[in-house]
mmCIF file of C-alpha atoms in Angstrom:
data_model
loop_
_atom_site.group_PDB
_atom_site.id
_atom_site.type_symbol
_atom_site.label_atom_id
_atom_site.label_comp_id
_atom_site.label_asym_id
_atom_site.label_seq_id
_atom_site.Cartn_x
_atom_site.Cartn_y
_atom_site.Cartn_z
ATOM 1 C CA MET Q 10 8.345 -0.604 16.728
ATOM 2 C CA LYS Q 11 10.199 -3.591 15.301
ATOM 3 C CA GLY Q 12 7.059 -4.654 13.441
ATOM 4 C CA ILE Q 13 6.766 -1.326 11.660
ATOM 5 C CA PHE Q 14 10.345 -1.453 10.389
ATOM 6 C CA SER Q 15 10.174 -5.076 9.245
ATOM 7 C CA ARG Q 16 6.869 -4.325 7.535
ATOM 8 C CA ALA Q 17 8.397 -1.176 5.996
ATOM 9 C CA ILE Q 18 11.214 -3.232 4.476
ATOM 10 C CA VAL Q 19 8.718 -5.629 2.895
ATOM 11 C CA TYR Q 20 6.608 -2.663 1.749
ATOM 12 C CA ALA Q 21 9.692 -0.966 0.257
ATOM 13 C CA ILE Q 22 10.478 -4.072 -1.786
ATOM 14 C CA ILE Q 23 6.882 -4.246 -2.997
ATOM 15 C CA LEU Q 24 6.787 -0.519 -3.842
ATOM 16 C CA TYR Q 25 9.983 -0.855 -5.863
ATOM 17 C CA MET Q 26 8.540 -3.861 -7.723
ATOM 18 C CA ILE Q 27 5.348 -1.952 -8.517
ATOM 19 C CA SER Q 28 7.318 1.051 -9.777
ATOM 20 C CA THR Q 29 9.143 -1.215 -12.224
ATOM 21 C CA LEU Q 30 5.853 -2.709 -13.459
ATOM 22 C CA MET Q 31 3.798 0.471 -13.760
ATOM 23 C CA GLN Q 32 4.963 3.610 -15.558
ATOM 24 C CA SER Q 33 2.443 5.712 -13.624
ATOM 25 C CA VAL Q 34 4.113 4.871 -10.284
ATOM 26 C CA TYR Q 35 7.476 6.554 -9.654
ATOM 27 C CA ILE Q 36 9.867 5.768 -6.809
ATOM 28 C CA GLY Q 37 13.015 7.913 -6.722
ATOM 29 C CA GLY Q 38 15.204 5.258 -5.098
ATOM 30 C CA ILE Q 39 15.600 2.855 -2.220
ATOM 31 C CA GLY Q 40 15.384 5.634 0.385
ATOM 32 C CA ALA Q 41 12.100 6.868 -1.056
ATOM 33 C CA ALA Q 42 10.788 3.297 -1.190
ATOM 34 C CA PHE Q 43 11.724 2.714 2.461
ATOM 35 C CA LEU Q 44 10.184 6.015 3.576
ATOM 36 C CA GLY Q 45 7.091 5.226 1.493
ATOM 37 C CA GLY Q 46 6.917 1.834 3.183
ATOM 38 C CA ILE Q 47 7.036 3.438 6.622
ATOM 39 C CA ILE Q 48 4.389 5.999 5.708
ATOM 40 C CA LEU Q 49 2.193 3.328 4.130
ATOM 41 C CA SER Q 50 2.527 1.201 7.280
ATOM 42 C CA VAL Q 51 1.467 4.103 9.478
ATOM 43 C CA LEU Q 52 -1.431 5.057 7.181
ATOM 44 C CA ASN Q 53 -2.663 1.458 7.121
ATOM 45 C CA VAL Q 54 -2.783 1.479 10.918
ATOM 46 C CA LEU Q 55 -4.140 4.998 11.522
ATOM 47 C CA VAL Q 56 -6.088 6.223 8.482
ATOM 48 C CA LYS Q 57 -7.340 3.150 6.651
ATOM 49 C CA PRO Q 58 -9.618 1.868 9.468
ATOM 50 C CA PHE Q 59 -11.292 5.302 9.682
ATOM 51 C CA LEU Q 60 -11.827 5.413 5.902
ATOM 52 C CA GLN Q 61 -13.223 1.886 5.963
ATOM 53 C CA LEU Q 62 -15.627 2.825 8.733
ATOM 54 C CA ILE Q 63 -17.013 5.930 7.034
ATOM 55 C CA SER Q 64 -17.270 4.156 3.672
ATOM 56 C CA LEU Q 65 -18.954 1.058 5.104
ATOM 57 C CA PRO Q 66 -22.424 1.753 3.621
ATOM 58 C CA ILE Q 67 -21.103 2.164 0.074
ATOM 59 C CA THR Q 68 -18.761 -0.797 0.531
ATOM 60 C CA VAL Q 69 -21.729 -2.968 1.501
ATOM 61 C CA MET Q 70 -23.797 -1.653 -1.441
ATOM 62 C CA THR Q 71 -20.968 -2.470 -3.879
ATOM 63 C CA LEU Q 72 -20.393 -5.902 -2.304
ATOM 64 C CA GLY Q 73 -16.930 -4.920 -1.094
ATOM 65 C CA PHE Q 74 -15.567 -3.476 -4.316
ATOM 66 C CA PHE Q 75 -15.367 0.031 -2.868
ATOM 67 C CA SER Q 76 -12.663 -1.227 -0.513
ATOM 68 C CA LEU Q 77 -10.384 -1.225 -3.589
ATOM 69 C CA ILE Q 78 -10.971 2.521 -3.877
ATOM 70 C CA VAL Q 79 -10.201 2.981 -0.168
ATOM 71 C CA ASN Q 80 -6.922 1.091 -0.696
ATOM 72 C CA GLY Q 81 -6.169 3.324 -3.680
ATOM 73 C CA ILE Q 82 -6.826 6.451 -1.610
ATOM 74 C CA VAL Q 83 -4.450 5.265 1.118
ATOM 75 C CA PHE Q 84 -1.814 4.380 -1.495
ATOM 76 C CA GLY Q 85 -2.201 7.779 -3.167
ATOM 77 C CA LEU Q 86 -1.994 9.539 0.195
ATOM 78 C CA ALA Q 87 1.256 7.695 0.935
ATOM 79 C CA ALA Q 88 2.620 8.858 -2.427
ATOM 80 C CA PHE Q 89 1.532 12.429 -1.674
ATOM 81 C CA LEU Q 90 3.270 12.423 1.713
ATOM 82 C CA THR Q 91 6.506 10.800 0.496
ATOM 83 C CA PRO Q 92 9.115 12.809 -1.422
ATOM 84 C CA GLN Q 93 10.222 11.163 -4.694
ATOM 85 C CA PHE Q 94 7.146 8.894 -4.763
ATOM 86 C CA SER Q 95 4.296 9.724 -7.099
ATOM 87 C CA VAL Q 96 1.251 8.057 -8.604
ATOM 88 C CA GLY Q 97 -0.507 9.132 -11.779
ATOM 89 C CA GLY Q 98 -4.044 9.379 -10.336
ATOM 90 C CA LEU Q 99 -6.720 7.489 -8.433
ATOM 91 C CA GLY Q 100 -7.036 4.777 -11.082
ATOM 92 C CA SER Q 101 -3.301 4.124 -11.044
ATOM 93 C CA ALA Q 102 -3.263 4.236 -7.247
ATOM 94 C CA THR Q 103 -6.111 1.711 -7.090
ATOM 95 C CA LEU Q 104 -4.375 -0.660 -9.522
ATOM 96 C CA ALA Q 105 -1.090 -0.215 -7.653
ATOM 97 C CA ALA Q 106 -2.863 -0.924 -4.341
ATOM 98 C CA LEU Q 107 -4.336 -4.099 -5.833
ATOM 99 C CA LEU Q 108 -0.887 -5.211 -7.020
ATOM 100 C CA PHE Q 109 0.514 -4.219 -3.635
ATOM 101 C CA THR Q 110 -1.995 -6.462 -1.866
ATOM 102 C CA ILE Q 111 -1.233 -9.413 -4.154
ATOM 103 C CA PHE Q 112 2.547 -9.050 -3.711
ATOM 104 C CA ASN Q 113 2.130 -8.564 0.044
ATOM 105 C CA VAL Q 114 0.185 -11.831 0.357
ATOM 106 C CA PHE Q 115 2.840 -13.740 -1.573
ATOM 107 C CA LEU Q 116 5.817 -12.171 0.202
ATOM 108 C CA ASN Q 117 4.328 -12.613 3.663
ATOM 109 C CA GLY Q 118 3.502 -16.228 2.821
ATOM 110 C CA ALA Q 119 7.042 -16.854 1.624
ATOM 111 C CA LEU Q 120 8.536 -15.217 4.705
ATOM 112 C CA LYS Q 121 6.329 -17.242 7.068
ATOM 113 C CA GLU Q 122 7.336 -20.498 5.349
ATOM 114 C CA GLU Q 123 11.012 -19.688 6.037
ATOM 115 C CA GLU Q 124 10.420 -19.297 9.810
#
């Protein structure tokens, strides 16, 4: 349980950063960002592996690029399930998911260096 909340805090920071960079991503405040981080954490554990499994043939045919769309779908689903969090469409969700992944790599790397 501790891992979900620490991940949700990192995700909330990243979501807030993305909402400041992209006009098509709206976060209503810190509470919405934290709740969005929790929901995104849960979706990444429960839903994303299933979507990756059923989209495996098209992901292989596109040399892995379809996984960006899967990430966008999960990001958009998190926005749909979270009050005061919205995304302007699948294209915006896919770009936001790409930015999310980049920020997540950098933040997790920075946090691991501090330990």
